[in-house]
PDB file of C-alpha atoms and ligand atoms in Angstrom:
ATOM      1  CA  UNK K 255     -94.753 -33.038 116.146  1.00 78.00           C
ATOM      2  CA  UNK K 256     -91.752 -35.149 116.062  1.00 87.00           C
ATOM      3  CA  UNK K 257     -88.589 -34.129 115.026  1.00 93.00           C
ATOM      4  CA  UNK K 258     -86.649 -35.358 112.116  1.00 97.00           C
ATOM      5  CA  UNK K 259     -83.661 -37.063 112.818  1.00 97.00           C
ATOM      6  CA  UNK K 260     -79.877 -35.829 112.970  1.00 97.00           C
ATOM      7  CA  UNK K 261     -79.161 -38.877 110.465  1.00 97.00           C
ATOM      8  CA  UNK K 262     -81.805 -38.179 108.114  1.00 98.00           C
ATOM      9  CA  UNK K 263     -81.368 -33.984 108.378  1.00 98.00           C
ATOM     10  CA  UNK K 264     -77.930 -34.500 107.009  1.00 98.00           C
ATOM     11  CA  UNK K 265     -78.535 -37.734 104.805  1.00 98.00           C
ATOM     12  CA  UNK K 266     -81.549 -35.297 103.078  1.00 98.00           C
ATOM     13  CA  UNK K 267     -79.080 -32.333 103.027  1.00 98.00           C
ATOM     14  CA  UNK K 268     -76.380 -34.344 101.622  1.00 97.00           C
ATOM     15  CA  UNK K 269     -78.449 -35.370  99.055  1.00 98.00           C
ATOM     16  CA  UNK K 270     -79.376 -31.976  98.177  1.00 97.00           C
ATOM     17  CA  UNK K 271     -76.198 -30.614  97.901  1.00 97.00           C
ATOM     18  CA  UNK K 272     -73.119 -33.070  97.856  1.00 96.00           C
ATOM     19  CA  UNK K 273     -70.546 -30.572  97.304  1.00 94.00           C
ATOM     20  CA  UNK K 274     -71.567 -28.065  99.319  1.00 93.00           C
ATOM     21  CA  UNK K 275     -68.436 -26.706 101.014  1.00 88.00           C
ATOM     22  CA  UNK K 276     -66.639 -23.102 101.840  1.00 83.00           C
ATOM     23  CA  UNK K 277     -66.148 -20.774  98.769  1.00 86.00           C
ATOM     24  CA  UNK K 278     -63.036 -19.307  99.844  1.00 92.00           C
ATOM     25  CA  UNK K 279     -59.850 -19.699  98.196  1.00 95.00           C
ATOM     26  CA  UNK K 280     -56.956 -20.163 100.569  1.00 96.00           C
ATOM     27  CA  UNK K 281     -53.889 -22.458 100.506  1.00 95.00           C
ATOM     28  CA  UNK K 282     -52.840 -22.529 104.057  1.00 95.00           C
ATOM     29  CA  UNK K 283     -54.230 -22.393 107.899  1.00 95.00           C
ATOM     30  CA  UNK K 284     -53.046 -18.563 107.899  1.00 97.00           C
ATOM     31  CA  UNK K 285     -54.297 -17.716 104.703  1.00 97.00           C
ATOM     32  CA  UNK K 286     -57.627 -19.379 105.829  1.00 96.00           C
ATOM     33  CA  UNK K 287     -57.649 -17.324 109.158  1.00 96.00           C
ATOM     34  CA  UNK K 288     -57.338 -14.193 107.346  1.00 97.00           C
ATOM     35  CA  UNK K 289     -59.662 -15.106 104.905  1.00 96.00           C
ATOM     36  CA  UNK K 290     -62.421 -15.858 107.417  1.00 95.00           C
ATOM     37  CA  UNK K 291     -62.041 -12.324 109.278  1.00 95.00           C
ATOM     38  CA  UNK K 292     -62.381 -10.505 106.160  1.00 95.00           C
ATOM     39  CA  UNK K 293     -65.265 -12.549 105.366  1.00 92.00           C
ATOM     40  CA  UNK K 294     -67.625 -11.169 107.753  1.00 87.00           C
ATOM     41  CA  UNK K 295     -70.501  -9.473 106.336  1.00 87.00           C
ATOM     42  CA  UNK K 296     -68.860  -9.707 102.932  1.00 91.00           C
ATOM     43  CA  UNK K 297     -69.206 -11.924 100.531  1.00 89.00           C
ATOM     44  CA  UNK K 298     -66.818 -15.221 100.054  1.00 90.00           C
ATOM     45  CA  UNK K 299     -66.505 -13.906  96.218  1.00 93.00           C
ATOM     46  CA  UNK K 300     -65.008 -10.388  96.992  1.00 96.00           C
ATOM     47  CA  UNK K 301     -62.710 -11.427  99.582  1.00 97.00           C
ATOM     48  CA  UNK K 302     -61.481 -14.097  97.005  1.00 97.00           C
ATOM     49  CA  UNK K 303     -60.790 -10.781  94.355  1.00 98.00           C
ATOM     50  CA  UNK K 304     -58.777  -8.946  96.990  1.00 98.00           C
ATOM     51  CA  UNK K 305     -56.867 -11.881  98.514  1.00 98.00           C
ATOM     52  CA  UNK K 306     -54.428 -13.320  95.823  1.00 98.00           C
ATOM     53  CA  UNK K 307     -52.664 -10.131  95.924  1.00 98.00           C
ATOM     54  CA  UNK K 308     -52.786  -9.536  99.407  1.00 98.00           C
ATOM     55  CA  UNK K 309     -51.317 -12.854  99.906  1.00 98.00           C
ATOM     56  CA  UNK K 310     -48.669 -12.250  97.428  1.00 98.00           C
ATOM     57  CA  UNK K 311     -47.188  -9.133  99.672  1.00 98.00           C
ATOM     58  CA  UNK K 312     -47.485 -10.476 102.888  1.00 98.00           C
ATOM     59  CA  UNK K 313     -47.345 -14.497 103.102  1.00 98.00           C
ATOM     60  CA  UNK K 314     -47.426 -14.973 106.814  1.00 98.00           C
ATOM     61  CA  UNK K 315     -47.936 -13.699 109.592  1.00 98.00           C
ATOM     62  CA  UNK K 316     -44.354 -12.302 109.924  1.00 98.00           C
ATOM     63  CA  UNK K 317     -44.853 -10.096 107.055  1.00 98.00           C
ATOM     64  CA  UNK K 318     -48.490  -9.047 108.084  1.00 98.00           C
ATOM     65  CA  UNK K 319     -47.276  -8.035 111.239  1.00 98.00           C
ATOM     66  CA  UNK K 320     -44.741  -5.783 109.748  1.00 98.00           C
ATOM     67  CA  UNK K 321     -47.254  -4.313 107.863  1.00 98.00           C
ATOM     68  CA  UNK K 322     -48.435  -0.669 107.654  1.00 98.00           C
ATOM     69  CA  UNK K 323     -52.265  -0.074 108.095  1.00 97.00           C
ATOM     70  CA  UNK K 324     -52.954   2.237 105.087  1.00 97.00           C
ATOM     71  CA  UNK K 325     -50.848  -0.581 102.923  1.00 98.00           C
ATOM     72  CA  UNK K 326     -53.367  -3.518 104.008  1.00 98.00           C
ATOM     73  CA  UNK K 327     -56.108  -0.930 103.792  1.00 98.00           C
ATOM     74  CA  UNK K 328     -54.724  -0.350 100.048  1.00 98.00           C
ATOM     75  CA  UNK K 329     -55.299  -4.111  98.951  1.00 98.00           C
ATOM     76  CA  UNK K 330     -58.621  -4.634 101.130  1.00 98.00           C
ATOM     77  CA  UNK K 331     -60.445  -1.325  99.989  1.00 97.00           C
ATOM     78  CA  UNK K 332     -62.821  -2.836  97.796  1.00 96.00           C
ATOM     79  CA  UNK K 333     -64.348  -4.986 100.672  1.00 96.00           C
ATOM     80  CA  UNK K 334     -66.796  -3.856 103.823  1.00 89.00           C
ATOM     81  CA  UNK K 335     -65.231  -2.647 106.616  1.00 94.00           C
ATOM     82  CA  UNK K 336     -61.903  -2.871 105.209  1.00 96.00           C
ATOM     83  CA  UNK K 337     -60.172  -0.464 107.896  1.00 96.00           C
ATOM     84  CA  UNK K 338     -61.337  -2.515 110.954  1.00 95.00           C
ATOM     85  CA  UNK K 339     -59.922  -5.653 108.834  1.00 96.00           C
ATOM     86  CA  UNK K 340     -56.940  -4.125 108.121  1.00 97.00           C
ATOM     87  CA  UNK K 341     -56.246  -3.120 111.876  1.00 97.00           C
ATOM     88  CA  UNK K 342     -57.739  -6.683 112.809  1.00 96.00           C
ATOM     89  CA  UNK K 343     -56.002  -8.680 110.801  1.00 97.00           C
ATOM     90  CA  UNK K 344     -52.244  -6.750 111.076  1.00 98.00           C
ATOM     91  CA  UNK K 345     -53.001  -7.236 115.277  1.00 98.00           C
ATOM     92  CA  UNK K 346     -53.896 -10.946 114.843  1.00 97.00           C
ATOM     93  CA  UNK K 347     -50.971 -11.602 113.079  1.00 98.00           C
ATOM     94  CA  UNK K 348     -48.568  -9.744 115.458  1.00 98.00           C
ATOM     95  CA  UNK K 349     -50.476 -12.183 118.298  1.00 98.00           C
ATOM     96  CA  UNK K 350     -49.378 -15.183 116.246  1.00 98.00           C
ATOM     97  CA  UNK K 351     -45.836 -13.816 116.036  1.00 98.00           C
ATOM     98  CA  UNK K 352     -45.893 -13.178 119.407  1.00 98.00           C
ATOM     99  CA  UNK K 353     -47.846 -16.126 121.121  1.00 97.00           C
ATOM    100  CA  UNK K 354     -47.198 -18.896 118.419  1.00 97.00           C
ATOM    101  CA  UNK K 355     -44.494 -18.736 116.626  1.00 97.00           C
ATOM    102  CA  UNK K 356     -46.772 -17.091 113.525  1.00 97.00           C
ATOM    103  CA  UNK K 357     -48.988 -20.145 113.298  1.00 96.00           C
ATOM    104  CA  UNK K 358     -51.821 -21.137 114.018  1.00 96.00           C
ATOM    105  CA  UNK K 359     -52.912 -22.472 117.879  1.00 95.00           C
ATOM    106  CA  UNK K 360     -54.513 -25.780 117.707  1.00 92.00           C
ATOM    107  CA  UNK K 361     -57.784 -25.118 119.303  1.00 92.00           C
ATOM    108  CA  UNK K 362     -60.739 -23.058 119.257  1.00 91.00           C
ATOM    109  CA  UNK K 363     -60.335 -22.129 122.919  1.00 93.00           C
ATOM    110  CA  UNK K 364     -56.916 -20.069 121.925  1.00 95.00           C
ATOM    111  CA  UNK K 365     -58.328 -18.885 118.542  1.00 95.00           C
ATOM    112  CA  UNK K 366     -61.212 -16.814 120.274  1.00 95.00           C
ATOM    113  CA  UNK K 367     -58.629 -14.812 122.343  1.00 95.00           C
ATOM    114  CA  UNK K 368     -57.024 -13.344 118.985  1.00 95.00           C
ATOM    115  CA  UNK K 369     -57.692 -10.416 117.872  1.00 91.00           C
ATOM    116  CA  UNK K 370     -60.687  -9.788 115.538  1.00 88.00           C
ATOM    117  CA  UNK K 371     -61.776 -13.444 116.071  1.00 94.00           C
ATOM    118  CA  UNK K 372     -65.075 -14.215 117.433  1.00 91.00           C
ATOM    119  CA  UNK K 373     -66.637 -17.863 118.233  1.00 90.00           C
ATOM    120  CA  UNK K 374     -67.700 -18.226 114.845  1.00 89.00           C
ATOM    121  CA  UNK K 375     -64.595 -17.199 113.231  1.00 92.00           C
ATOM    122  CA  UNK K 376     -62.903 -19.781 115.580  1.00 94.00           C
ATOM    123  CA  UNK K 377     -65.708 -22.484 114.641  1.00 92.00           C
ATOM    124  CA  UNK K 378     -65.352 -22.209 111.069  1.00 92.00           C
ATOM    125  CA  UNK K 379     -61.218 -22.052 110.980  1.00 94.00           C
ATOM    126  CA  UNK K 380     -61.458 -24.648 113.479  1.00 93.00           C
ATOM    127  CA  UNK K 381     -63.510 -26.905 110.796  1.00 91.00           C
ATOM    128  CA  UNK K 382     -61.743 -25.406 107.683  1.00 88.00           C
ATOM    129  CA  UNK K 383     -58.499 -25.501 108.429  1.00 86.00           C
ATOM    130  CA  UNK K 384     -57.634 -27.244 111.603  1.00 89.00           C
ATOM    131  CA  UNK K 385     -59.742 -30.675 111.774  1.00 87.00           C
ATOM    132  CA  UNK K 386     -62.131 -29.364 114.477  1.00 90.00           C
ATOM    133  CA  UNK K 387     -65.119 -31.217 114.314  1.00 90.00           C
ATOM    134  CA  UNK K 388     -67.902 -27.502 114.729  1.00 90.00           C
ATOM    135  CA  UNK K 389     -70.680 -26.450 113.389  1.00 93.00           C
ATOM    136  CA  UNK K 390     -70.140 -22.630 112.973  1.00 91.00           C
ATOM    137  CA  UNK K 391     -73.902 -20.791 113.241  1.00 94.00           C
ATOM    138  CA  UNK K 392     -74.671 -17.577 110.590  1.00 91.00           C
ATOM    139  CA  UNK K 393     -77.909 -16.430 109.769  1.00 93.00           C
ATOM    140  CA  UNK K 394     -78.324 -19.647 107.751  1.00 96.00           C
ATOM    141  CA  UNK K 395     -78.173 -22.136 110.025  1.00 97.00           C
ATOM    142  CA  UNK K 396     -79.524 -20.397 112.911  1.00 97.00           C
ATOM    143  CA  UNK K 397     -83.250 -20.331 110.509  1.00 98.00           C
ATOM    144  CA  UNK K 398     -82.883 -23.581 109.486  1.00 98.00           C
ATOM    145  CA  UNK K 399     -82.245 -25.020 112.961  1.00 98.00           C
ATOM    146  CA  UNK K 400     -84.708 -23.238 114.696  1.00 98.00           C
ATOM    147  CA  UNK K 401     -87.622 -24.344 112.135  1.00 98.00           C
ATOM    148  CA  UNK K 402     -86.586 -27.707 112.383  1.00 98.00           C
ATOM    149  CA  UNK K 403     -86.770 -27.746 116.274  1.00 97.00           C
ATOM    150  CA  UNK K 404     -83.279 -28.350 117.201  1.00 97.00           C
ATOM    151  CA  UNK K 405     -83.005 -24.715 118.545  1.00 97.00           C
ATOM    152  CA  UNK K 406     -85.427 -22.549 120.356  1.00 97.00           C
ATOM    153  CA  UNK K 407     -86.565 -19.348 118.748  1.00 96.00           C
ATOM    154  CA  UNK K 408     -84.348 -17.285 121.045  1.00 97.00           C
ATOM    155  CA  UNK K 409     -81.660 -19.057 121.378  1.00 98.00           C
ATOM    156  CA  UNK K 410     -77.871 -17.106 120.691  1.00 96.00           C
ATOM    157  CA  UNK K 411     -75.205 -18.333 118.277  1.00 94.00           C
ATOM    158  CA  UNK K 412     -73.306 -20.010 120.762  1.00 92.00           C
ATOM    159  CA  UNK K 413     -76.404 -21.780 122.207  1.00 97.00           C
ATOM    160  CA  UNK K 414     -77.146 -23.753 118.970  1.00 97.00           C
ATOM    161  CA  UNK K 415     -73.569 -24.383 118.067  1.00 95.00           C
ATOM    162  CA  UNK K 416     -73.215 -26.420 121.632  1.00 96.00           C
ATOM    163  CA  UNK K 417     -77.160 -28.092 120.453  1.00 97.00           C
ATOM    164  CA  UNK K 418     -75.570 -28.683 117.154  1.00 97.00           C
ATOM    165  CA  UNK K 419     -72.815 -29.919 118.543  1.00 95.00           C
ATOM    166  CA  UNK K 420     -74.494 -32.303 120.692  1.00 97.00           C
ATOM    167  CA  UNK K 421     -76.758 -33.650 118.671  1.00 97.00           C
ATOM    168  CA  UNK K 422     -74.819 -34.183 115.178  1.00 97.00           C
ATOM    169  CA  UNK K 423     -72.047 -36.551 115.272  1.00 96.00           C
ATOM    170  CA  UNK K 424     -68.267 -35.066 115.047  1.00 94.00           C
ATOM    171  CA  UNK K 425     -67.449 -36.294 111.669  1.00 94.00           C
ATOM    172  CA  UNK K 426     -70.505 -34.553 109.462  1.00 96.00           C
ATOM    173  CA  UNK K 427     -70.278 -31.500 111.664  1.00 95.00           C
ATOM    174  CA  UNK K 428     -68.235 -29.372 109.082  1.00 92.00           C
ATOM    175  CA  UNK K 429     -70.354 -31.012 105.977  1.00 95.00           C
ATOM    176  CA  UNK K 430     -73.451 -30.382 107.944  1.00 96.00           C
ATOM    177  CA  UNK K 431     -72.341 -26.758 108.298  1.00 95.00           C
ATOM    178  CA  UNK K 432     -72.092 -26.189 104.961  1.00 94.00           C
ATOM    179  CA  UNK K 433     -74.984 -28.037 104.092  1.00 97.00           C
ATOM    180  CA  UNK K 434     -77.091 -26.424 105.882  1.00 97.00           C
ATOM    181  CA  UNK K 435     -75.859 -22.992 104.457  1.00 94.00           C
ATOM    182  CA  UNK K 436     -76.629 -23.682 101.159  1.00 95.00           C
ATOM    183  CA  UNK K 437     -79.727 -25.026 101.960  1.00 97.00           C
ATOM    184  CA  UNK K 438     -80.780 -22.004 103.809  1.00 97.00           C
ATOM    185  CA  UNK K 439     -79.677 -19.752 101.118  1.00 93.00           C
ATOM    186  CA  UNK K 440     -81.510 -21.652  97.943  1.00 95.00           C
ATOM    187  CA  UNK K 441     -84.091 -23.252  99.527  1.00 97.00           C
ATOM    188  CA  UNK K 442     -85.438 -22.457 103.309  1.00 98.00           C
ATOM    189  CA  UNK K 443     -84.866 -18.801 102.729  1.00 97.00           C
ATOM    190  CA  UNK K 444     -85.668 -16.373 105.416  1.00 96.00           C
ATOM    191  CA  UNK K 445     -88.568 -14.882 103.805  1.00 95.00           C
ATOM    192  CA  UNK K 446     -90.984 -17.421 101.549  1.00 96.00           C
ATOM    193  CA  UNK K 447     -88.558 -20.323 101.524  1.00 97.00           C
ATOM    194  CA  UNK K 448     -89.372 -22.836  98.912  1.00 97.00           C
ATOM    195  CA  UNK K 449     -91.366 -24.946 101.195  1.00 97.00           C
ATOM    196  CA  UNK K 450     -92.373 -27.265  97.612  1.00 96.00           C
ATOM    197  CA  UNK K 451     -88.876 -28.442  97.594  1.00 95.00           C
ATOM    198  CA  UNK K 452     -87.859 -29.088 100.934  1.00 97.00           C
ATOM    199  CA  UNK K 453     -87.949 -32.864 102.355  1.00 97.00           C
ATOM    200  CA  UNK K 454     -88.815 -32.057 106.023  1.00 97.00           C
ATOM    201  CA  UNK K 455     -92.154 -30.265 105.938  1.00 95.00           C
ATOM    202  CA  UNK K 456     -93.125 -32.656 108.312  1.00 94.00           C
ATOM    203  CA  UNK K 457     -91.011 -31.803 110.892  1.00 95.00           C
ATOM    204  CA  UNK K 458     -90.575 -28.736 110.711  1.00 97.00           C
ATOM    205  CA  UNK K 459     -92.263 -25.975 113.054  1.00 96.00           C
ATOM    206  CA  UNK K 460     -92.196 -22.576 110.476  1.00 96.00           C
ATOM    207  CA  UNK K 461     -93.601 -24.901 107.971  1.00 95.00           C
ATOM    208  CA  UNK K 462     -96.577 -26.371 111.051  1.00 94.00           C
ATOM    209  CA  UNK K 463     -97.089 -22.428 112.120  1.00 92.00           C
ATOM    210  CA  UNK K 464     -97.678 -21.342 107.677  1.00 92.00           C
ATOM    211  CA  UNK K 465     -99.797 -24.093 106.556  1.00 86.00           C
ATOM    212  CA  UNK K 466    -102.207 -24.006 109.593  1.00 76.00           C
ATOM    213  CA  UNK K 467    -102.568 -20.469 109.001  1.00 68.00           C
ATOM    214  CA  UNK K 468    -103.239 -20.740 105.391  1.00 60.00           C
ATOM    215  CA  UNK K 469    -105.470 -23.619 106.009  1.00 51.00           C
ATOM    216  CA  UNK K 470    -102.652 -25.689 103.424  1.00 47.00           C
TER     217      UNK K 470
HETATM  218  S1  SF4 P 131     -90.437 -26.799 105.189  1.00 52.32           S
HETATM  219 FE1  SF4 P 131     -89.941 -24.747 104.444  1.00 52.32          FE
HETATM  220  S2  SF4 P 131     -89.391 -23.526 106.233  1.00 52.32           S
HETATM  221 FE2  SF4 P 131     -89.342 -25.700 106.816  1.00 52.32          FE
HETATM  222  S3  SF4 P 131     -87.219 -26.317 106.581  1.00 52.32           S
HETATM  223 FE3  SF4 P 131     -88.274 -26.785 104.656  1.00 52.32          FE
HETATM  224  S4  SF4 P 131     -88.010 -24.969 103.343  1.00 52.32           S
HETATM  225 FE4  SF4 P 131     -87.498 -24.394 105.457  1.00 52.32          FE
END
């Protein structure tokens, strides 16, 4: 089975969903940073409740750092894992005190080895906030990628970033990202994805493996 092209992947994608893009609210490379920790396993729409006041008390990193832990926790309460978040972020932002001046580094290399923030952390502030061409993996794109063949079953996160990387070029790397996200949540869901709807039945290998199996 061939695969479907990178051009026509996002070019189909695009056309699916032309605004697709991040649905947190931030209004600067810090407040996106912090944003994306306390993102993870949350959703974008309860860290967007919690944040406007956070950011009102503590609009940098130089106030963050000053912070107290139960204060942060105070704000953050109402989101998972909120006392690992407040320790993580109140750490990261002493680190950018410390190491940069209390902004942000310029690369994803120096992002990873901050506190709290993992490769895809660094891959998605890198493509939010800093102009780094990335395609940050979740769940989402992780499926997607592996069923259309540009990943292999048991590949790891980092693994099909670097594929993703590779094969997509730099400039729709943060669309395709979010693309592919919203795709995977509305359409090529994890369990009975909308198969119907989708423009690349033909090349892809969940949709091969179903329909053979069903006799489709
Ligand atoms: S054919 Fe189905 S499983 Fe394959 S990419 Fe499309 S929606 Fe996902």
């Amino acid at each position: 089975m061939m695969r479907i092209k990178p051009e026509t992947v996002f070019s189909e994608l695009d056309k699916l969903f032309p605004n697709a893009k991040a649905e947190l609210v931030f209004h600067n490379d810090f407040e996106c940073l912090i944003c994306v920790v306390l993102s993870a396993q949350t959703t974008d729409v309860s860290v967007n409740r919690v944040t406007p006041a956070l950011f009102a008390k503590y609009p940098d990193a130089f106030a963050l750092a000053k912070a107290k832990q139960e204060e942060v926790e105070g704000f953050i309460r109402s989101i998972g894992l909120y006392k690992n978040k407040a320790k993580n972020i109140i750490a990261l932002s002493k680190a950018l005190v410390e190491r940069y001046d209390g902004k942000l580094p310029r690369s994803k290399e120096e992002l990873v080895t901050l506190p709290g923030v993992g490769n895809k952390t660094a891959a998605v502030v890198g493509g939010e906030c800093l102009g780094i061409p990335s395609v940050a993996v979740d769940t989402h794109v992780s499926r997607v990628t592996k069923r259309l063949g540009y990943a292999k079953e048991d590949d790891e996160p980092m693994e099909i970033e670097a594929k993703l990387e590779k094969d997509f070029p730099k400039e729709v790397q943060v669309r395709l990202h979010h693309r592919m996200i919203f795709f995977g949540r509305r359409i090529c869901h994890a369990r009975n994805p909308e198969c119907d709807k989708c423009p690349f039945s033909q090349g892809c290998l969940y949709f091969k493996k179903t329909s053979s199996k069903t006799g489709k």
